[in-house]
Amino acid sequence: MYKDSINQNEMIEQIRVKRELMINCANTLGYTSEETIKYSQELDELINDYHRVMGQASRPNEEVIIAFKQMIMIWPKVLV
């Protein structure tokens, strides 16, 4: 999905924006709405892409760690 020309900061910004969309959607439409789930899946893909591209980095970026932790907190609510 990402080309070499996209740098780490751009990837992190895309993750941040997608996370905000997902959180706002979950707060408005609910955790199990189709739109919230779509944003969650897109966020998963962005985070996975980030980890693939930045796999050589010795320490993950704090923004990505926060996004991942927030995503994990939403999963149990979706499964209930």
Short mmCIF file of N, CA, C and O in Angstrom, two decimals:
data_model
loop_
_atom_site.label_atom_id
_atom_site.label_comp_id
_atom_site.label_asym_id
_atom_site.label_seq_id
_atom_site.Cartn_x
_atom_site.Cartn_y
_atom_site.Cartn_z
N MET A 1 0.82 -1.18 0.00
CA MET A 1 0.00 0.00 0.00
C MET A 1 0.87 1.25 0.00
O MET A 1 0.54 2.23 -0.62
N TYR A 2 1.98 1.26 0.73
CA TYR A 2 2.83 2.43 0.82
C TYR A 2 4.00 2.31 -0.13
O TYR A 2 4.61 1.28 -0.27
N LYS A 3 4.35 3.41 -0.74
CA LYS A 3 5.51 3.47 -1.60
C LYS A 3 6.67 3.98 -0.75
O LYS A 3 6.48 4.54 0.32
N ASP A 4 7.89 3.80 -1.24
CA ASP A 4 9.06 4.25 -0.51
C ASP A 4 9.07 5.75 -0.29
O ASP A 4 9.68 6.25 0.65
N SER A 5 8.37 6.50 -1.15
CA SER A 5 8.37 7.96 -1.05
C SER A 5 7.57 8.47 0.15
O SER A 5 7.74 9.60 0.57
N ILE A 6 6.69 7.65 0.69
CA ILE A 6 5.91 8.07 1.86
C ILE A 6 6.77 7.84 3.09
O ILE A 6 7.22 6.73 3.35
N ASN A 7 6.97 8.89 3.86
CA ASN A 7 7.84 8.74 5.02
C ASN A 7 7.07 8.36 6.28
O ASN A 7 5.85 8.31 6.29
N GLN A 8 7.81 8.12 7.33
CA GLN A 8 7.25 7.66 8.59
C GLN A 8 6.22 8.64 9.14
O GLN A 8 5.16 8.22 9.60
N ASN A 9 6.51 9.94 9.09
CA ASN A 9 5.57 10.92 9.63
C ASN A 9 4.24 10.93 8.88
O ASN A 9 3.19 11.10 9.49
N GLU A 10 4.28 10.74 7.58
CA GLU A 10 3.04 10.69 6.81
C GLU A 10 2.23 9.46 7.17
O GLU A 10 1.00 9.53 7.27
N MET A 11 2.90 8.35 7.37
CA MET A 11 2.20 7.12 7.76
C MET A 11 1.56 7.30 9.14
O MET A 11 0.41 6.90 9.35
N ILE A 12 2.29 7.90 10.06
CA ILE A 12 1.77 8.12 11.41
C ILE A 12 0.57 9.07 11.37
O ILE A 12 -0.42 8.85 12.07
N GLU A 13 0.63 10.08 10.53
CA GLU A 13 -0.48 11.01 10.41
C GLU A 13 -1.71 10.29 9.86
O GLU A 13 -2.84 10.52 10.33
N GLN A 14 -1.53 9.40 8.89
CA GLN A 14 -2.66 8.63 8.36
C GLN A 14 -3.27 7.74 9.44
O GLN A 14 -4.49 7.60 9.53
N ILE A 15 -2.43 7.16 10.27
CA ILE A 15 -2.92 6.33 11.38
C ILE A 15 -3.70 7.19 12.37
O ILE A 15 -4.78 6.81 12.83
N ARG A 16 -3.17 8.36 12.71
CA ARG A 16 -3.83 9.25 13.65
C ARG A 16 -5.20 9.69 13.14
O ARG A 16 -6.20 9.64 13.87
N VAL A 17 -5.27 10.07 11.88
CA VAL A 17 -6.54 10.52 11.29
C VAL A 17 -7.55 9.38 11.27
O VAL A 17 -8.73 9.55 11.64
N LYS A 18 -7.12 8.20 10.87
CA LYS A 18 -8.04 7.05 10.80
C LYS A 18 -8.53 6.67 12.19
O LYS A 18 -9.71 6.34 12.38
N ARG A 19 -7.63 6.74 13.18
CA ARG A 19 -8.02 6.43 14.56
C ARG A 19 -9.09 7.40 15.04
O ARG A 19 -10.08 7.01 15.65
N GLU A 20 -8.90 8.69 14.76
CA GLU A 20 -9.89 9.70 15.16
C GLU A 20 -11.24 9.45 14.50
O GLU A 20 -12.28 9.58 15.14
N LEU A 21 -11.21 9.12 13.21
CA LEU A 21 -12.46 8.80 12.50
C LEU A 21 -13.17 7.63 13.16
O LEU A 21 -14.39 7.64 13.37
N MET A 22 -12.41 6.59 13.48
CA MET A 22 -12.98 5.40 14.09
C MET A 22 -13.59 5.72 15.46
O MET A 22 -14.72 5.31 15.76
N ILE A 23 -12.86 6.46 16.28
CA ILE A 23 -13.34 6.79 17.63
C ILE A 23 -14.60 7.65 17.55
O ILE A 23 -15.58 7.40 18.25
N ASN A 24 -14.57 8.66 16.69
CA ASN A 24 -15.75 9.52 16.54
C ASN A 24 -16.95 8.74 16.04
O ASN A 24 -18.08 8.93 16.51
N CYS A 25 -16.72 7.86 15.10
CA CYS A 25 -17.80 7.04 14.56
C CYS A 25 -18.35 6.10 15.64
O CYS A 25 -19.57 5.95 15.78
N ALA A 26 -17.47 5.49 16.41
CA ALA A 26 -17.91 4.58 17.48
C ALA A 26 -18.73 5.33 18.53
O ALA A 26 -19.74 4.82 19.01
N ASN A 27 -18.31 6.55 18.84
CA ASN A 27 -19.05 7.34 19.83
C ASN A 27 -20.41 7.80 19.30
O ASN A 27 -21.36 7.96 20.06
N THR A 28 -20.50 7.98 17.99
CA THR A 28 -21.75 8.46 17.38
C THR A 28 -22.68 7.32 16.99
O THR A 28 -23.87 7.34 17.33
N LEU A 29 -22.16 6.34 16.28
CA LEU A 29 -23.00 5.27 15.72
C LEU A 29 -22.93 3.97 16.50
O LEU A 29 -23.72 3.06 16.24
N GLY A 30 -21.98 3.84 17.40
CA GLY A 30 -21.83 2.61 18.17
C GLY A 30 -20.65 1.79 17.70
O GLY A 30 -20.16 1.95 16.58
N TYR A 31 -20.20 0.94 18.58
CA TYR A 31 -19.01 0.12 18.31
C TYR A 31 -19.23 -0.94 17.25
O TYR A 31 -18.28 -1.40 16.63
N THR A 32 -20.46 -1.34 17.05
CA THR A 32 -20.72 -2.43 16.10
C THR A 32 -21.30 -1.93 14.78
O THR A 32 -21.68 -2.75 13.94
N SER A 33 -21.34 -0.62 14.58
CA SER A 33 -21.86 -0.12 13.31
C SER A 33 -20.92 -0.52 12.18
O SER A 33 -19.72 -0.70 12.37
N GLU A 34 -21.49 -0.67 11.00
CA GLU A 34 -20.68 -1.07 9.84
C GLU A 34 -19.56 -0.07 9.57
O GLU A 34 -18.45 -0.45 9.23
N GLU A 35 -19.87 1.22 9.74
CA GLU A 35 -18.87 2.25 9.47
C GLU A 35 -17.72 2.20 10.47
O GLU A 35 -16.55 2.32 10.11
N THR A 36 -18.04 1.98 11.75
CA THR A 36 -16.99 1.87 12.78
C THR A 36 -16.10 0.67 12.49
O THR A 36 -14.87 0.76 12.57
N ILE A 37 -16.71 -0.44 12.14
CA ILE A 37 -15.93 -1.65 11.83
C ILE A 37 -15.06 -1.43 10.61
O ILE A 37 -13.90 -1.84 10.57
N LYS A 38 -15.59 -0.72 9.61
CA LYS A 38 -14.82 -0.42 8.41
C LYS A 38 -13.59 0.41 8.77
O LYS A 38 -12.47 0.11 8.34
N TYR A 39 -13.79 1.45 9.60
CA TYR A 39 -12.66 2.27 10.02
C TYR A 39 -11.65 1.46 10.83
O TYR A 39 -10.44 1.62 10.70
N SER A 40 -12.15 0.58 11.68
CA SER A 40 -11.27 -0.27 12.48
C SER A 40 -10.41 -1.17 11.59
O SER A 40 -9.20 -1.32 11.82
N GLN A 41 -11.02 -1.75 10.58
CA GLN A 41 -10.28 -2.61 9.66
C GLN A 41 -9.25 -1.81 8.86
O GLN A 41 -8.13 -2.27 8.64
N GLU A 42 -9.63 -0.60 8.45
CA GLU A 42 -8.69 0.25 7.72
C GLU A 42 -7.53 0.67 8.63
O GLU A 42 -6.38 0.72 8.19
N LEU A 43 -7.83 0.94 9.90
CA LEU A 43 -6.78 1.27 10.86
C LEU A 43 -5.84 0.08 11.05
O LEU A 43 -4.61 0.25 11.08
N ASP A 44 -6.40 -1.12 11.15
CA ASP A 44 -5.58 -2.33 11.25
C ASP A 44 -4.60 -2.41 10.09
O ASP A 44 -3.41 -2.69 10.27
N GLU A 45 -5.12 -2.17 8.90
CA GLU A 45 -4.28 -2.25 7.70
C GLU A 45 -3.17 -1.20 7.73
O GLU A 45 -2.02 -1.50 7.40
N LEU A 46 -3.51 0.02 8.13
CA LEU A 46 -2.49 1.07 8.21
C LEU A 46 -1.40 0.72 9.22
O LEU A 46 -0.21 0.91 8.95
N ILE A 47 -1.81 0.21 10.37
CA ILE A 47 -0.83 -0.16 11.40
C ILE A 47 0.03 -1.33 10.93
O ILE A 47 1.25 -1.33 11.12
N ASN A 48 -0.58 -2.31 10.29
CA ASN A 48 0.19 -3.44 9.76
C ASN A 48 1.18 -2.97 8.70
O ASN A 48 2.34 -3.42 8.68
N ASP A 49 0.74 -2.07 7.82
CA ASP A 49 1.64 -1.52 6.80
C ASP A 49 2.80 -0.78 7.45
O ASP A 49 3.94 -0.90 7.03
N TYR A 50 2.48 0.00 8.47
CA TYR A 50 3.52 0.74 9.18
C TYR A 50 4.57 -0.22 9.74
O TYR A 50 5.76 -0.01 9.59
N HIS A 51 4.10 -1.26 10.39
CA HIS A 51 5.03 -2.24 10.98
C HIS A 51 5.85 -2.95 9.91
O HIS A 51 7.03 -3.23 10.13
N ARG A 52 5.26 -3.24 8.78
CA ARG A 52 6.02 -3.87 7.69
C ARG A 52 7.11 -2.95 7.17
O ARG A 52 8.25 -3.35 6.98
N VAL A 53 6.73 -1.69 6.94
CA VAL A 53 7.68 -0.73 6.37
C VAL A 53 8.75 -0.36 7.38
O VAL A 53 9.92 -0.22 7.03
N MET A 54 8.37 -0.21 8.63
CA MET A 54 9.30 0.23 9.66
C MET A 54 9.85 -0.93 10.48
O MET A 54 10.38 -0.72 11.56
N GLY A 55 9.75 -2.11 9.96
CA GLY A 55 10.17 -3.30 10.69
C GLY A 55 11.60 -3.26 11.17
O GLY A 55 11.94 -3.88 12.17
N GLN A 56 12.45 -2.52 10.50
CA GLN A 56 13.84 -2.45 10.90
C GLN A 56 14.04 -1.52 12.10
O GLN A 56 15.07 -1.57 12.76
N ALA A 57 13.08 -0.67 12.39
CA ALA A 57 13.23 0.28 13.49
C ALA A 57 13.29 -0.48 14.81
O ALA A 57 12.54 -1.43 15.03
N SER A 58 14.16 -0.06 15.67
CA SER A 58 14.35 -0.77 16.93
C SER A 58 13.25 -0.44 17.93
O SER A 58 12.98 -1.22 18.83
N ARG A 59 12.59 0.74 17.78
CA ARG A 59 11.59 1.15 18.75
C ARG A 59 10.38 1.75 18.02
O ARG A 59 10.51 2.72 17.30
N PRO A 60 9.19 1.18 18.19
CA PRO A 60 8.00 1.69 17.50
C PRO A 60 7.67 3.11 17.96
O PRO A 60 7.94 3.50 19.08
N ASN A 61 7.06 3.85 17.08
CA ASN A 61 6.65 5.21 17.38
C ASN A 61 5.52 5.19 18.41
O ASN A 61 4.62 4.36 18.36
N GLU A 62 5.55 6.12 19.33
CA GLU A 62 4.57 6.19 20.41
C GLU A 62 3.14 6.35 19.88
O GLU A 62 2.20 5.77 20.41
N GLU A 63 2.96 7.09 18.79
CA GLU A 63 1.63 7.30 18.21
C GLU A 63 1.02 5.97 17.75
O GLU A 63 -0.16 5.72 17.93
N VAL A 64 1.83 5.11 17.18
CA VAL A 64 1.35 3.82 16.72
C VAL A 64 1.02 2.93 17.91
O VAL A 64 0.02 2.21 17.90
N ILE A 65 1.82 2.98 18.95
CA ILE A 65 1.54 2.19 20.16
C ILE A 65 0.20 2.62 20.76
O ILE A 65 -0.62 1.77 21.12
N ILE A 66 -0.05 3.91 20.83
CA ILE A 66 -1.31 4.41 21.38
C ILE A 66 -2.48 3.95 20.52
O ILE A 66 -3.50 3.50 21.04
N ALA A 67 -2.35 4.06 19.20
CA ALA A 67 -3.42 3.63 18.30
C ALA A 67 -3.73 2.16 18.48
O ALA A 67 -4.89 1.75 18.53
N PHE A 68 -2.69 1.35 18.60
CA PHE A 68 -2.87 -0.09 18.78
C PHE A 68 -3.57 -0.39 20.11
O PHE A 68 -4.51 -1.19 20.16
N LYS A 69 -3.18 0.28 21.18
CA LYS A 69 -3.80 0.06 22.48
C LYS A 69 -5.27 0.46 22.46
O LYS A 69 -6.12 -0.23 23.02
N GLN A 70 -5.59 1.58 21.81
CA GLN A 70 -6.99 2.01 21.74
C GLN A 70 -7.81 1.04 20.90
O GLN A 70 -8.97 0.77 21.21
N MET A 71 -7.21 0.52 19.86
CA MET A 71 -7.90 -0.44 19.01
C MET A 71 -8.22 -1.70 19.82
O MET A 71 -9.32 -2.25 19.73
N ILE A 72 -7.29 -2.15 20.63
CA ILE A 72 -7.50 -3.35 21.46
C ILE A 72 -8.63 -3.12 22.45
O ILE A 72 -9.43 -4.01 22.72
N MET A 73 -8.75 -1.89 22.97
CA MET A 73 -9.81 -1.61 23.94
C MET A 73 -11.19 -1.66 23.29
O MET A 73 -12.18 -1.93 23.95
N ILE A 74 -11.28 -1.41 22.00
CA ILE A 74 -12.57 -1.42 21.31
C ILE A 74 -13.00 -2.84 20.97
O ILE A 74 -14.17 -3.17 21.01
N TRP A 75 -12.05 -3.73 20.65
CA TRP A 75 -12.41 -5.09 20.21
C TRP A 75 -13.34 -5.81 21.17
O TRP A 75 -14.33 -6.38 20.72
N PRO A 76 -13.07 -5.83 22.49
CA PRO A 76 -13.99 -6.57 23.36
C PRO A 76 -15.41 -6.03 23.30
O PRO A 76 -16.37 -6.79 23.41
N LYS A 77 -15.59 -4.72 23.12
CA LYS A 77 -16.91 -4.15 23.06
C LYS A 77 -17.64 -4.58 21.80
O LYS A 77 -18.84 -4.73 21.79
N VAL A 78 -16.90 -4.79 20.72
CA VAL A 78 -17.51 -5.23 19.47
C VAL A 78 -17.96 -6.68 19.59
O VAL A 78 -18.98 -7.08 19.04
N LEU A 79 -17.21 -7.47 20.33
CA LEU A 79 -17.50 -8.89 20.44
C LEU A 79 -18.65 -9.21 21.39
O LEU A 79 -19.17 -10.30 21.38
N VAL A 80 -19.05 -8.24 22.21
CA VAL A 80 -20.11 -8.49 23.20
C VAL A 80 -21.46 -8.51 22.55
O VAL A 80 -21.78 -7.89 21.62
#
